N, CA and C atoms as an extended XYZ file, in Angstrom:
204
Properties=species:S:1:pos:R:3:atomname:S:1:resname:S:1:resid:I:1 pbc="F F F"
N       -41.554       68.614      -30.714 N   MET     1
C       -42.093       67.130      -30.949 CA  MET     1
C       -42.973       66.811      -29.716 C   MET     1
N       -44.148       66.437      -29.815 N   GLU     2
C       -45.137       66.122      -28.731 CA  GLU     2
C       -44.924       64.657      -28.479 C   GLU     2
N       -45.103       64.120      -27.340 N   PRO     3
C       -45.137       62.623      -27.166 CA  PRO     3
C       -46.280       62.006      -27.938 C   PRO     3
N       -46.006       60.724      -28.107 N   ILE     4
C       -46.983       59.921      -28.944 CA  ILE     4
C       -47.786       59.072      -27.964 C   ILE     4
N       -46.940       58.485      -26.907 N   PHE     5
C       -47.710       57.746      -26.005 CA  PHE     5
C       -47.093       57.960      -24.562 C   PHE     5
N       -47.692       57.521      -23.451 N   CYS     6
C       -47.237       57.450      -22.104 CA  CYS     6
C       -46.138       56.555      -21.812 C   CYS     6
N       -44.833       57.006      -21.369 N   PRO     7
C       -43.897       56.224      -21.156 CA  PRO     7
C       -44.122       55.319      -20.009 C   PRO     7
N       -45.209       55.434      -19.271 N   TYR     8
C       -45.342       54.555      -18.067 CA  TYR     8
C       -46.312       53.406      -18.431 C   TYR     8
N       -47.450       53.733      -19.130 N   CYS     9
C       -48.355       52.544      -19.425 CA  CYS     9
C       -48.466       52.404      -20.944 C   CYS     9
N       -47.787       53.107      -21.956 N   GLY    10
C       -47.830       52.900      -23.240 CA  GLY    10
C       -49.059       53.221      -24.085 C   GLY    10
N       -49.981       53.807      -23.487 N   LEU    11
C       -51.268       54.199      -23.969 CA  LEU    11
C       -51.147       55.617      -24.550 C   LEU    11
N       -52.083       56.123      -25.400 N   LYS    12
C       -51.927       57.352      -26.185 CA  LYS    12
C       -53.058       58.520      -25.641 C   LYS    12
N       -53.540       58.400      -24.588 N   ARG    13
C       -54.535       59.312      -24.049 CA  ARG    13
C       -53.679       60.393      -23.101 C   ARG    13
N       -53.181       61.413      -23.800 N   LEU    14
C       -52.374       62.264      -23.063 CA  LEU    14
C       -52.980       63.636      -23.170 C   LEU    14
N       -52.841       64.460      -22.159 N   GLU    15
C       -53.198       65.843      -22.019 CA  GLU    15
C       -52.115       66.668      -21.756 C   GLU    15
N       -51.897       67.738      -22.560 N   GLU    16
C       -50.693       68.665      -22.333 CA  GLU    16
C       -51.305       69.720      -21.315 C   GLU    16
N       -50.627       69.896      -20.235 N   LEU    17
C       -50.749       70.881      -19.294 CA  LEU    17
C       -50.107       72.175      -19.643 C   LEU    17
N       -50.368       73.196      -18.829 N   ASP    18
C       -49.709       74.570      -19.053 CA  ASP    18
C       -48.271       74.320      -18.777 C   ASP    18
N       -47.420       75.002      -19.815 N   PRO    19
C       -45.890       74.946      -19.669 CA  PRO    19
C       -45.289       75.968      -18.599 C   PRO    19
N       -44.224       75.627      -18.288 N   THR    20
C       -43.640       76.539      -17.329 CA  THR    20
C       -42.248       77.033      -18.003 C   THR    20
N       -41.936       78.369      -17.961 N   GLU    21
C       -40.744       78.824      -18.415 CA  GLU    21
C       -39.925       79.508      -17.307 C   GLU    21
N       -38.663       79.170      -17.216 N   ILE    22
C       -37.739       79.836      -16.076 CA  ILE    22
C       -36.632       80.237      -16.949 C   ILE    22
N       -35.894       81.134      -16.341 N   MET    23
C       -34.535       81.548      -16.989 CA  MET    23
C       -33.568       81.168      -15.779 C   MET    23
N       -32.281       80.529      -16.287 N   VAL    24
C       -31.338       80.061      -15.571 CA  VAL    24
C       -30.024       80.707      -16.148 C   VAL    24
N       -29.388       81.656      -15.624 N   ASP    25
C       -28.127       82.206      -16.306 CA  ASP    25
C       -28.642       82.894      -17.596 C   ASP    25
N       -28.038       82.546      -18.717 N   ASN    26
C       -28.655       82.981      -19.986 CA  ASN    26
C       -29.389       81.947      -20.726 C   ASN    26
N       -29.932       80.975      -20.201 N   ASP    27
C       -30.691       79.895      -20.800 CA  ASP    27
C       -32.026       80.076      -20.297 C   ASP    27
N       -33.007       79.752      -21.318 N   ILE    28
C       -34.353       79.841      -20.976 CA  ILE    28
C       -34.800       78.344      -20.991 C   ILE    28
N       -35.416       77.827      -19.882 N   TRP    29
C       -35.935       76.532      -19.781 CA  TRP    29
C       -37.477       76.609      -19.793 C   TRP    29
N       -37.933       75.944      -20.998 N   ILE    30
C       -39.401       75.820      -21.172 CA  ILE    30
C       -39.732       74.232      -20.997 C   ILE    30
N       -40.509       74.079      -19.922 N   ILE    31
C       -40.940       72.811      -19.468 CA  ILE    31
C       -42.336       72.377      -19.936 C   ILE    31
N       -42.550       71.486      -20.502 N   TYR    32
C       -43.856       71.021      -21.046 CA  TYR    32
C       -44.272       69.969      -20.289 C   TYR    32
N       -45.456       69.917      -19.580 N   HIS    33
C       -45.946       68.945      -18.844 CA  HIS    33
C       -47.217       68.229      -19.413 C   HIS    33
N       -47.002       66.996      -19.283 N   TYR    34
C       -48.112       66.005      -20.030 CA  TYR    34
C       -48.471       64.995      -18.899 C   TYR    34
N       -49.925       64.859      -18.968 N   GLU    35
C       -50.551       63.963      -17.925 CA  GLU    35
C       -51.249       62.819      -18.786 C   GLU    35
N       -51.052       61.578      -18.341 N   CYS    36
C       -51.805       60.402      -19.051 CA  CYS    36
C       -53.104       60.358      -18.406 C   CYS    36
N       -54.225       60.169      -19.471 N   GLN    37
C       -55.544       60.058      -18.920 CA  GLN    37
C       -55.896       58.750      -18.261 C   GLN    37
N       -54.961       57.752      -18.600 N   GLU    38
C       -55.307       56.258      -18.440 CA  GLU    38
C       -54.657       56.015      -16.937 C   GLU    38
N       -53.465       56.278      -16.778 N   CYS    39
C       -52.635       55.901      -15.543 CA  CYS    39
C       -52.507       57.106      -14.703 C   CYS    39
N       -52.776       58.430      -14.977 N   ALA    40
C       -52.574       59.551      -14.147 CA  ALA    40
C       -51.202       59.893      -13.800 C   ALA    40
N       -50.111       59.391      -14.507 N   GLU    41
C       -48.878       59.689      -14.388 CA  GLU    41
C       -48.429       61.029      -15.052 C   GLU    41
N       -47.590       61.936      -14.495 N   ILE    42
C       -47.231       63.050      -15.344 CA  ILE    42
C       -45.904       63.091      -15.574 C   ILE    42
N       -45.483       63.408      -16.852 N   PHE    43
C       -44.061       63.400      -17.181 CA  PHE    43
C       -43.840       65.013      -18.053 C   PHE    43
N       -42.639       65.241      -18.103 N   ASP    44
C       -42.245       66.488      -18.618 CA  ASP    44
C       -41.248       66.452      -19.910 C   ASP    44
N       -41.355       67.453      -20.703 N   LYS    45
C       -40.268       67.598      -21.872 CA  LYS    45
C       -39.798       69.062      -21.674 C   LYS    45
N       -38.448       69.099      -21.593 N   ILE    46
C       -37.752       70.309      -21.276 CA  ILE    46
C       -36.946       70.645      -22.506 C   ILE    46
N       -37.286       71.960      -23.011 N   LEU    47
C       -36.523       72.707      -24.062 CA  LEU    47
C       -35.774       73.728      -23.586 C   LEU    47
N       -34.344       73.740      -23.983 N   LEU    48
C       -33.534       74.682      -23.511 CA  LEU    48
C       -33.210       75.809      -24.628 C   LEU    48
N       -33.230       76.975      -24.348 N   LYS    49
C       -32.946       77.913      -25.368 CA  LYS    49
C       -31.667       78.885      -24.806 C   LYS    49
N       -30.749       79.164      -25.499 N   ASP    50
C       -29.797       79.985      -25.206 CA  ASP    50
C       -30.042       81.380      -25.796 C   ASP    50
N       -30.357       82.408      -25.039 N   GLU    51
C       -30.569       83.729      -25.547 CA  GLU    51
C       -29.536       84.272      -26.457 C   GLU    51
N       -28.301       83.832      -26.351 N   GLY    52
C       -27.275       84.296      -27.290 CA  GLY    52
C       -27.386       83.764      -28.439 C   GLY    52
N       -27.909       82.555      -28.584 N   LEU    53
C       -27.951       81.811      -29.984 CA  LEU    53
C       -29.271       82.076      -30.817 C   LEU    53
N       -30.016       83.050      -30.359 N   ILE    54
C       -31.149       83.147      -31.187 CA  ILE    54
C       -30.952       83.821      -32.451 C   ILE    54
N       -31.223       83.421      -33.539 N   ASP    55
C       -30.840       83.986      -34.783 CA  ASP    55
C       -31.985       84.896      -35.169 C   ASP    55
N       -31.921       86.294      -35.180 N   ASP    56
C       -32.911       87.117      -35.435 CA  ASP    56
C       -33.170       87.376      -37.005 C   ASP    56
N       -32.000       87.050      -37.788 N   PHE    57
C       -32.162       87.297      -39.041 CA  PHE    57
C       -33.230       86.324      -39.730 C   PHE    57
N       -33.270       85.105      -39.566 N   ASN    58
C       -34.341       84.275      -40.317 CA  ASN    58
C       -35.376       83.682      -39.100 C   ASN    58
N       -35.482       84.220      -37.908 N   GLY    59
C       -36.595       83.749      -37.140 CA  GLY    59
C       -36.317       82.426      -36.200 C   GLY    59
N       -35.101       81.806      -36.725 N   GLU    60
C       -35.013       80.471      -36.101 CA  GLU    60
C       -34.344       80.618      -34.759 C   GLU    60
N       -34.652       79.619      -33.751 N   GLU    61
C       -34.074       79.605      -32.523 CA  GLU    61
C       -33.319       78.246      -32.409 C   GLU    61
N       -32.172       78.304      -31.586 N   ASP    62
C       -31.349       77.030      -31.343 CA  ASP    62
C       -31.991       76.464      -30.220 C   ASP    62
N       -32.601       75.302      -30.277 N   GLU    63
C       -33.287       74.493      -29.252 CA  GLU    63
C       -32.795       73.233      -28.995 C   GLU    63
N       -32.558       72.871      -27.720 N   LYS    64
C       -32.211       71.615      -27.444 CA  LYS    64
C       -33.209       71.040      -26.371 C   LYS    64
N       -33.703       69.686      -26.638 N   GLY    65
C       -34.675       69.271      -25.707 CA  GLY    65
C       -34.446       67.932      -25.239 C   GLY    65
N       -34.940       67.589      -24.054 N   PHE    66
C       -34.829       66.306      -23.383 CA  PHE    66
C       -36.075       66.034      -22.686 C   PHE    66
N       -36.245       64.785      -22.485 N   TRP    67
C       -37.348       64.186      -21.657 CA  TRP    67
C       -37.087       64.041      -20.094 C   TRP    67
N       -37.965       64.223      -19.383 N   SER    68
C       -37.496       63.887      -17.806 CA  SER    68
C       -38.764       63.022      -17.476 C   SER    68
């Protein structure tokens, strides 16, 4: 789910920057970065994936996400 508007100014001119992926223990953290083109604030969405919970049978992954 991508952000609809900037949480700082409320406008909808967002640019998605290159995501970052890191591994902590058995969790994969994918950090999506967004920059508002109006107020120049940057905010992130973080998805957590547990390698042990990936379901290879139907191709679905167990993902939990939160905003920072």
